[in-house]
Amino acid sequence: MADRRQPTLDEVAERAGVSRSAASRVINRAPHVSPAAREAVERAIKELGYLPNRTARALATQQTGIVALAVSHDDPQLFADPFYAQVIVGVSSVLEDTDLHLLLCLASSVRGRSRLTNLLRTRGVDGIMLMAMGAGDPLNQIVGDTGLPAVYGGRPPHVEPQYYVDSDNAGGARLATEHLIGLGRTRIVTIAGLPDSQAGEARHRGYREAMIMAGLTPYGAVEGDFTEAAGAAAMKTLLDRHPDLDGVFAASDNMAAGALRVLSAAGRRVPADVAVVGFDNLGIAQRTEPPLTTVHQSIQALGQEMTRMLIALIAGQDRTPVILPTRLVRRGSA
Amino acid sequence: MADRRQPTLDEVAERAGVSRSAASRVINRAPHVSPAAREAVERAIKELGYLPNRTARALATQQTGIVALAVSHDDPQLFADPFYAQVIVGVSSVLEDTDLHLLLCLASSVRGRSRLTNLLRTRGVDGIMLMAMGAGDPLNQIVGDTGLPAVYGGRPPHVEPQYYVDSDNAGGARLATEHLIGLGRTRIVTIAGLPDSQAGEARHRGYREAMIMAGLTPYGAVEGDFTEAAGAAAMKTLLDRHPDLDGVFAASDNMAAGALRVLSAAGRRVPADVAVVGFDNLGIAQRTEPPLTTVHQSIQALGQEMTRMLIALIAGQDRTPVILPTRLVRRGSA
DNA sequence: CAGATTTCCGGGAGCGCTTCCAGCCAGAAT
DNA sequence: ATTCTGGCTGGAAGCGCTCCCGGAAATCTG
């Protein structure tokens, strides 16, 4: 553990017999350095095992080489949702080809959020990707204030951020509903998501649009918080209110799974009596009975696009929002 | 977007009418500063909205205030396992009370790994937590070379790192097996994990120990890669070889779920004919038919303990490895 | 009240890198 | 031979902070 000190640029320069500036130039592939000097420096670097100190470079360039992914939400367990793991896989795959690293910030408490705002204000990162932002999250304001490049994943409710990547929630819901309609169903209800989440609202809207465009009346809707339990409860209510329903569009696979359970307990056959379509195409969709027809959105792609957009912003380019397409995955339930 | 420049310490000092050193002292709560000066500086800080620049401080103190969590594995999808999300929740909960931030590094390719070693060599982080390390992972070597504080989550196979946190896999497996034995089962087989994962080996060992200590002979074992499909395949093989088996210990819940499916297809009643115990206590354990009796390990606790240990190491303290307890969760399957 | 502490203060030297700039020396053009 | 390019080069000034250290001031001794 003795002297792990890394060699410095000065030492490299001295060994190569050039000035520090010259050495710096060859490291940064800057012009104005003779082949001889370049070679000498490169040899010195090799011999010394030199690597530029990240922090020093960051201070000089005003660039940290780090981007943050913030999941700001009151429930710390939210992050346990496989959704975020997929986002991260996508983000990482893009970052892998850059010199940027990923800082992960779960800001679920007041303390956590203040740490995050501190990080931004102290210029601890070059840019930030935000997810699961609530409506009144003060972070929105702060991110704006700092002027740091910021990309939203999904849109926070009631505001349209300048830069964001989102799935085509409304389009996906239309896809799902149209599929049910195509099956000849007419008494189609929806288990909607929370209306104060942008995705929930958009999926509900897509359902309504599809119904109306087909000349049908939206047949019934109950909201749930995207969980299996909520889906089950909603399904019970809907069966009560509309015993003759023949189609269900659930705004999440988890809710669809709960609905499936309730339908089966109520003696309805799926898809014969009631056809069901979910949303998300999570792993659970393959394990329900019957397997769930659902709307697929590529969450990795979401992560990738967010990252690409952020990198562009950091590089000073401008970008327009990106809406990612969704597609229907047909399985047994519809 | 005009001039987002944050005020510097110099400006604070000037405004407060003191020297930069004095200002620095009040910020770092160092002694030797008069109440008057302190108050003046604090007012100036408030008025200017000053926050110390992270990078500059890092350069001066040689501490970045960032710790890394590295998941080094060839399969990028491995990270999608909810396991890691739980670890991260645990890690974050501890970091929340510190000034440290979390850098997440998915090193699944050669390029990814070299980025990671670079990060370490360039002193981009103050310490690192390593998970899912393969046996011959060059990272092991590099981490040792850099002399950076490093904590392992789980143990890599065939080596015993100096600092690690691990679940009591062998103990948990004993618990599970003893439970089956306590139920009167004697022809107990195991669906073991991969023997080149430390957890797989330990769980298999625990099973054997419990059997032998009870005077029983290990009745049969087939290895699987922890997935549901592998569990199903293994169960088929085991039923073939030992049609009279009456107990199954599966080294993961996913494998247990696969086994359950196969058993039911084969007409065996669970737990009447065959009792089944899993390991991990994942969400899936509650959704199998019947619900799965399994061994619970707190993955969040794993993340928390790793983080605490790393923080201690960074502070220059020494620590001994931590083995986290497991407990049996009794549900319907055994 | 002189002398010995203690406390407080600011100057200045880093931390390791980038980058501006003025000076240099080829070789090309006149 | 003289001027003019224009690619090299190294000195030096940062980036914003910490922290050592010598001196000034305030406090405590007897």
CSV table of N, CA and C in Angstrom, one decimal, chain B residues 99-198:
chain,number,residue,atom,x,y,z
B,99,ASP,N,-21.9,12.5,2.5
B,99,ASP,CA,-21.7,13.5,1.4
B,99,ASP,C,-21.2,12.7,0.2
B,100,LEU,N,-21.4,11.4,0.2
B,100,LEU,CA,-20.9,10.6,-0.9
B,100,LEU,C,-22.0,10.4,-1.9
B,101,HIS,N,-21.6,10.3,-3.2
B,101,HIS,CA,-22.5,9.9,-4.2
B,101,HIS,C,-22.2,8.6,-4.9
B,102,LEU,N,-23.1,8.1,-5.6
B,102,LEU,CA,-23.0,6.7,-6.1
B,102,LEU,C,-22.7,6.7,-7.6
B,103,LEU,N,-21.6,6.2,-8.0
B,103,LEU,CA,-21.4,6.0,-9.5
B,103,LEU,C,-21.6,4.5,-9.8
B,104,LEU,N,-22.5,4.3,-10.8
B,104,LEU,CA,-22.8,3.0,-11.2
B,104,LEU,C,-22.1,2.6,-12.4
B,105,CYS,N,-21.5,1.4,-12.4
B,105,CYS,CA,-20.6,1.0,-13.5
B,105,CYS,C,-21.0,-0.4,-13.9
B,106,LEU,N,-21.7,-0.5,-15.0
B,106,LEU,CA,-22.0,-1.8,-15.6
B,106,LEU,C,-20.9,-2.2,-16.5
B,107,ALA,N,-20.0,-3.1,-16.1
B,107,ALA,CA,-18.9,-3.4,-16.9
B,107,ALA,C,-19.1,-4.8,-17.5
B,108,SER,N,-19.8,-4.8,-18.7
B,108,SER,CA,-20.0,-6.1,-19.2
B,108,SER,C,-19.2,-6.4,-20.4
B,109,SER,N,-18.5,-5.4,-21.0
B,109,SER,CA,-17.7,-5.7,-22.2
B,109,SER,C,-16.2,-5.3,-21.8
B,110,VAL,N,-15.4,-5.7,-22.7
B,110,VAL,CA,-14.0,-5.3,-22.5
B,110,VAL,C,-13.8,-3.8,-22.4
B,111,ARG,N,-14.5,-3.1,-23.2
B,111,ARG,CA,-14.5,-1.7,-23.2
B,111,ARG,C,-15.0,-1.2,-21.8
B,112,GLY,N,-16.1,-1.7,-21.4
B,112,GLY,CA,-16.6,-1.3,-20.1
B,112,GLY,C,-15.6,-1.5,-19.0
B,113,ARG,N,-15.0,-2.7,-19.0
B,113,ARG,CA,-14.0,-3.0,-17.9
B,113,ARG,C,-12.9,-2.0,-18.0
B,114,SER,N,-12.4,-1.7,-19.2
B,114,SER,CA,-11.3,-0.8,-19.2
B,114,SER,C,-11.6,0.6,-18.8
B,115,ARG,N,-12.9,1.0,-19.1
B,115,ARG,CA,-13.3,2.3,-18.6
B,115,ARG,C,-13.3,2.3,-17.1
B,116,LEU,N,-13.7,1.2,-16.5
B,116,LEU,CA,-13.7,1.1,-15.0
B,116,LEU,C,-12.3,1.1,-14.4
B,117,THR,N,-11.4,0.4,-15.0
B,117,THR,CA,-10.1,0.4,-14.5
B,117,THR,C,-9.5,1.8,-14.6
B,118,ASN,N,-9.8,2.4,-15.7
B,118,ASN,CA,-9.4,3.8,-15.9
B,118,ASN,C,-9.9,4.7,-14.8
B,119,LEU,N,-11.1,4.5,-14.5
B,119,LEU,CA,-11.8,5.3,-13.4
B,119,LEU,C,-11.0,5.2,-12.1
B,120,LEU,N,-10.6,3.9,-11.8
B,120,LEU,CA,-9.9,3.7,-10.6
B,120,LEU,C,-8.5,4.3,-10.6
B,121,ARG,N,-7.9,4.0,-11.7
B,121,ARG,CA,-6.5,4.5,-11.8
B,121,ARG,C,-6.4,6.0,-11.8
B,122,THR,N,-7.4,6.7,-12.4
B,122,THR,CA,-7.3,8.1,-12.5
B,122,THR,C,-7.9,8.7,-11.2
B,123,ARG,N,-8.1,7.9,-10.2
B,123,ARG,CA,-8.6,8.4,-8.9
B,123,ARG,C,-10.0,9.1,-9.1
B,124,GLY,N,-10.8,8.5,-9.9
B,124,GLY,CA,-12.1,9.1,-10.1
B,124,GLY,C,-13.1,8.8,-9.0
B,125,VAL,N,-12.8,7.9,-8.2
B,125,VAL,CA,-13.7,7.5,-7.1
B,125,VAL,C,-12.8,7.3,-5.8
B,126,ASP,N,-13.5,7.4,-4.7
B,126,ASP,CA,-12.8,7.2,-3.4
B,126,ASP,C,-12.8,5.7,-3.0
B,127,GLY,N,-13.7,4.9,-3.5
B,127,GLY,CA,-13.7,3.5,-3.2
B,127,GLY,C,-14.7,2.8,-4.1
B,128,ILE,N,-14.7,1.5,-4.0
B,128,ILE,CA,-15.5,0.7,-4.9
B,128,ILE,C,-16.1,-0.5,-4.3
B,129,MET,N,-17.4,-0.8,-4.7
B,129,MET,CA,-18.0,-2.0,-4.3
B,129,MET,C,-18.2,-2.9,-5.5
B,130,LEU,N,-17.8,-4.1,-5.4
B,130,LEU,CA,-17.8,-5.0,-6.5
B,130,LEU,C,-18.8,-6.1,-6.4
B,131,MET,N,-19.5,-6.4,-7.4
B,131,MET,CA,-20.5,-7.5,-7.4
B,131,MET,C,-20.4,-8.4,-8.6
B,132,ALA,N,-20.8,-9.6,-8.5
B,132,ALA,CA,-20.9,-10.5,-9.6
B,132,ALA,C,-19.6,-10.7,-10.3
B,133,MET,N,-18.5,-10.6,-9.5
B,133,MET,CA,-17.2,-10.8,-10.2
B,133,MET,C,-17.0,-12.3,-10.6
B,134,GLY,N,-16.5,-12.5,-11.8
B,134,GLY,CA,-16.2,-13.8,-12.2
B,134,GLY,C,-14.9,-14.2,-11.6
B,135,ALA,N,-14.5,-15.5,-11.8
B,135,ALA,CA,-13.3,-16.0,-11.1
B,135,ALA,C,-12.1,-15.3,-11.6
B,136,GLY,N,-11.9,-15.2,-12.9
B,136,GLY,CA,-10.6,-14.7,-13.5
B,136,GLY,C,-10.7,-13.3,-13.8
B,137,ASP,N,-11.7,-12.6,-13.3
B,137,ASP,CA,-11.9,-11.2,-13.7
B,137,ASP,C,-10.6,-10.4,-13.4
B,138,PRO,N,-10.1,-9.7,-14.4
B,138,PRO,CA,-8.8,-9.0,-14.2
B,138,PRO,C,-9.0,-7.8,-13.3
B,139,LEU,N,-10.3,-7.5,-13.1
B,139,LEU,CA,-10.6,-6.4,-12.2
B,139,LEU,C,-10.1,-6.6,-10.8
B,140,ASN,N,-10.1,-7.9,-10.3
B,140,ASN,CA,-9.6,-8.3,-9.0
B,140,ASN,C,-8.2,-7.8,-8.8
B,141,GLN,N,-7.4,-8.0,-9.8
B,141,GLN,CA,-6.0,-7.6,-9.8
B,141,GLN,C,-5.9,-6.1,-9.7
B,142,ILE,N,-6.6,-5.5,-10.6
B,142,ILE,CA,-6.5,-4.0,-10.7
B,142,ILE,C,-6.9,-3.3,-9.5
B,143,VAL,N,-8.0,-3.8,-8.9
B,143,VAL,CA,-8.5,-3.2,-7.7
B,143,VAL,C,-7.4,-3.3,-6.6
B,144,GLY,N,-6.7,-4.5,-6.6
B,144,GLY,CA,-5.7,-4.7,-5.6
B,144,GLY,C,-4.5,-3.7,-5.9
B,145,ASP,N,-4.2,-3.5,-7.2
B,145,ASP,CA,-3.1,-2.7,-7.5
B,145,ASP,C,-3.3,-1.2,-7.1
B,146,THR,N,-4.5,-0.8,-7.4
B,146,THR,CA,-4.7,0.7,-7.1
B,146,THR,C,-4.7,1.0,-5.6
B,147,GLY,N,-4.9,-0.1,-4.8
B,147,GLY,CA,-4.9,0.2,-3.4
B,147,GLY,C,-6.1,0.9,-2.9
B,148,LEU,N,-7.1,1.1,-3.8
B,148,LEU,CA,-8.3,1.8,-3.4
B,148,LEU,C,-9.2,0.9,-2.5
B,149,PRO,N,-9.8,1.5,-1.5
B,149,PRO,CA,-10.7,0.8,-0.7
B,149,PRO,C,-11.7,0.0,-1.5
B,150,ALA,N,-11.9,-1.3,-1.3
B,150,ALA,CA,-12.8,-2.1,-2.1
B,150,ALA,C,-13.5,-3.1,-1.3
B,151,VAL,N,-14.8,-3.2,-1.5
B,151,VAL,CA,-15.6,-4.1,-0.8
B,151,VAL,C,-16.3,-5.0,-1.8
B,152,TYR,N,-16.3,-6.3,-1.5
B,152,TYR,CA,-17.0,-7.2,-2.4
B,152,TYR,C,-18.4,-7.5,-1.9
B,153,GLY,N,-19.4,-7.6,-2.7
B,153,GLY,CA,-20.7,-8.1,-2.4
B,153,GLY,C,-20.8,-9.5,-2.9
B,154,GLY,N,-20.9,-10.4,-1.9
B,154,GLY,CA,-20.8,-11.8,-2.3
B,154,GLY,C,-19.3,-12.1,-2.5
B,155,ARG,N,-18.9,-13.3,-2.5
B,155,ARG,CA,-17.5,-13.6,-2.7
B,155,ARG,C,-17.3,-14.2,-4.1
B,156,PRO,N,-16.3,-13.7,-4.8
B,156,PRO,CA,-16.0,-14.4,-6.1
B,156,PRO,C,-15.5,-15.8,-5.8
B,157,PRO,N,-15.7,-16.7,-6.8
B,157,PRO,CA,-15.4,-18.1,-6.6
B,157,PRO,C,-13.9,-18.2,-6.4
B,158,HIS,N,-13.5,-19.1,-5.5
B,158,HIS,CA,-12.1,-19.6,-5.4
B,158,HIS,C,-11.2,-18.5,-4.8
B,159,VAL,N,-11.7,-17.4,-4.4
B,159,VAL,CA,-10.8,-16.5,-3.7
B,159,VAL,C,-11.6,-15.9,-2.5
B,160,GLU,N,-10.9,-15.5,-1.5
B,160,GLU,CA,-11.5,-14.9,-0.3
B,160,GLU,C,-11.0,-13.5,-0.3
B,161,PRO,N,-11.7,-12.5,-0.7
B,161,PRO,CA,-11.2,-11.1,-0.7
B,161,PRO,C,-11.1,-10.7,0.8
B,162,GLN,N,-10.3,-9.6,1.0
B,162,GLN,CA,-10.1,-9.2,2.3
B,162,GLN,C,-11.4,-8.6,2.9
B,163,TYR,N,-12.1,-7.8,2.1
B,163,TYR,CA,-13.3,-7.2,2.6
B,163,TYR,C,-14.5,-7.6,1.8
B,164,TYR,N,-15.5,-8.2,2.5
B,164,TYR,CA,-16.7,-8.5,1.8
B,164,TYR,C,-17.9,-8.6,2.7
B,165,VAL,N,-19.0,-8.6,2.1
B,165,VAL,CA,-20.3,-8.8,2.8
B,165,VAL,C,-21.0,-9.9,2.0
B,166,ASP,N,-21.5,-10.9,2.7
B,166,ASP,CA,-22.1,-12.0,2.0
B,166,ASP,C,-23.3,-12.5,2.8
B,167,SER,N,-24.3,-13.1,2.1
B,167,SER,CA,-25.4,-13.7,2.8
B,167,SER,C,-24.9,-15.1,3.3
B,168,ASP,N,-25.5,-15.6,4.3
B,168,ASP,CA,-25.1,-16.9,4.8
B,168,ASP,C,-25.8,-18.0,4.0
B,169,ASN,N,-25.2,-18.2,2.8
B,169,ASN,CA,-25.8,-19.1,1.8
B,169,ASN,C,-25.9,-20.5,2.4
B,170,ALA,N,-24.8,-21.0,2.9
B,170,ALA,CA,-24.8,-22.3,3.4
B,170,ALA,C,-25.8,-22.5,4.6
B,171,GLY,N,-25.8,-21.5,5.4
B,171,GLY,CA,-26.7,-21.6,6.6
B,171,GLY,C,-28.1,-21.6,6.1
B,172,GLY,N,-28.4,-20.8,5.1
B,172,GLY,CA,-29.8,-20.7,4.6
B,172,GLY,C,-30.2,-22.0,4.0
B,173,ALA,N,-29.3,-22.6,3.3
B,173,ALA,CA,-29.6,-23.9,2.6
B,173,ALA,C,-29.8,-25.0,3.7
B,174,ARG,N,-29.0,-24.9,4.8
B,174,ARG,CA,-29.2,-25.9,5.9
B,174,ARG,C,-30.6,-25.7,6.5
B,175,LEU,N,-31.0,-24.4,6.7
B,175,LEU,CA,-32.3,-24.1,7.2
B,175,LEU,C,-33.4,-24.7,6.4
B,176,ALA,N,-33.3,-24.5,5.1
B,176,ALA,CA,-34.3,-25.0,4.1
B,176,ALA,C,-34.3,-26.6,4.2
B,177,THR,N,-33.2,-27.2,4.2
B,177,THR,CA,-33.1,-28.6,4.2
B,177,THR,C,-33.6,-29.2,5.5
B,178,GLU,N,-33.2,-28.6,6.6
B,178,GLU,CA,-33.7,-29.0,7.9
B,178,GLU,C,-35.2,-28.9,8.0
B,179,HIS,N,-35.7,-27.9,7.4
B,179,HIS,CA,-37.2,-27.7,7.4
B,179,HIS,C,-37.9,-28.9,6.7
B,180,LEU,N,-37.3,-29.3,5.6
B,180,LEU,CA,-37.9,-30.4,4.8
B,180,LEU,C,-37.8,-31.7,5.7
B,181,ILE,N,-36.6,-31.8,6.3
B,181,ILE,CA,-36.4,-33.0,7.1
B,181,ILE,C,-37.4,-33.0,8.3
B,182,GLY,N,-37.6,-31.9,8.9
B,182,GLY,CA,-38.5,-31.7,10.0
B,182,GLY,C,-39.9,-32.1,9.6
B,183,LEU,N,-40.2,-32.0,8.3
B,183,LEU,CA,-41.5,-32.4,7.8
B,183,LEU,C,-41.6,-33.9,7.6
B,184,GLY,N,-40.5,-34.5,7.9
B,184,GLY,CA,-40.6,-36.0,7.7
B,184,GLY,C,-40.1,-36.5,6.4
B,185,ARG,N,-39.7,-35.6,5.5
B,185,ARG,CA,-39.2,-36.0,4.2
B,185,ARG,C,-37.8,-36.6,4.4
B,186,THR,N,-37.5,-37.6,3.6
B,186,THR,CA,-36.2,-38.3,3.6
B,186,THR,C,-35.5,-38.4,2.3
B,187,ARG,N,-36.4,-38.4,1.2
B,187,ARG,CA,-35.8,-38.5,-0.1
B,187,ARG,C,-35.8,-37.1,-0.8
B,188,ILE,N,-34.9,-36.3,-0.2
B,188,ILE,CA,-34.8,-34.9,-0.6
B,188,ILE,C,-33.7,-34.7,-1.6
B,189,VAL,N,-34.1,-34.1,-2.7
B,189,VAL,CA,-33.1,-33.8,-3.8
B,189,VAL,C,-32.9,-32.2,-3.8
B,190,THR,N,-31.9,-31.9,-4.5
B,190,THR,CA,-31.6,-30.4,-4.6
B,190,THR,C,-31.4,-30.0,-6.1
B,191,ILE,N,-32.0,-28.9,-6.4
B,191,ILE,CA,-31.7,-28.3,-7.7
B,191,ILE,C,-30.6,-27.2,-7.4
B,192,ALA,N,-29.4,-27.6,-7.6
B,192,ALA,CA,-28.3,-26.7,-7.2
B,192,ALA,C,-28.0,-25.6,-8.2
B,193,GLY,N,-27.4,-24.6,-7.7
B,193,GLY,CA,-27.0,-23.5,-8.6
B,193,GLY,C,-25.7,-23.9,-9.3
B,194,LEU,N,-25.2,-23.0,-10.1
B,194,LEU,CA,-23.9,-23.2,-10.8
B,194,LEU,C,-22.8,-23.4,-9.8
B,195,PRO,N,-22.0,-24.4,-9.9
B,195,PRO,CA,-21.0,-24.6,-8.9
B,195,PRO,C,-19.8,-23.6,-9.0
B,196,ASP,N,-19.7,-22.9,-10.1
B,196,ASP,CA,-18.7,-21.9,-10.1
B,196,ASP,C,-19.2,-20.6,-9.7
B,197,SER,N,-20.3,-20.5,-9.1
B,197,SER,CA,-20.7,-19.3,-8.4
B,197,SER,C,-20.6,-19.7,-6.9
B,198,GLN,N,-20.1,-18.7,-6.1
B,198,GLN,CA,-19.8,-19.0,-4.7
B,198,GLN,C,-21.1,-19.4,-4.0
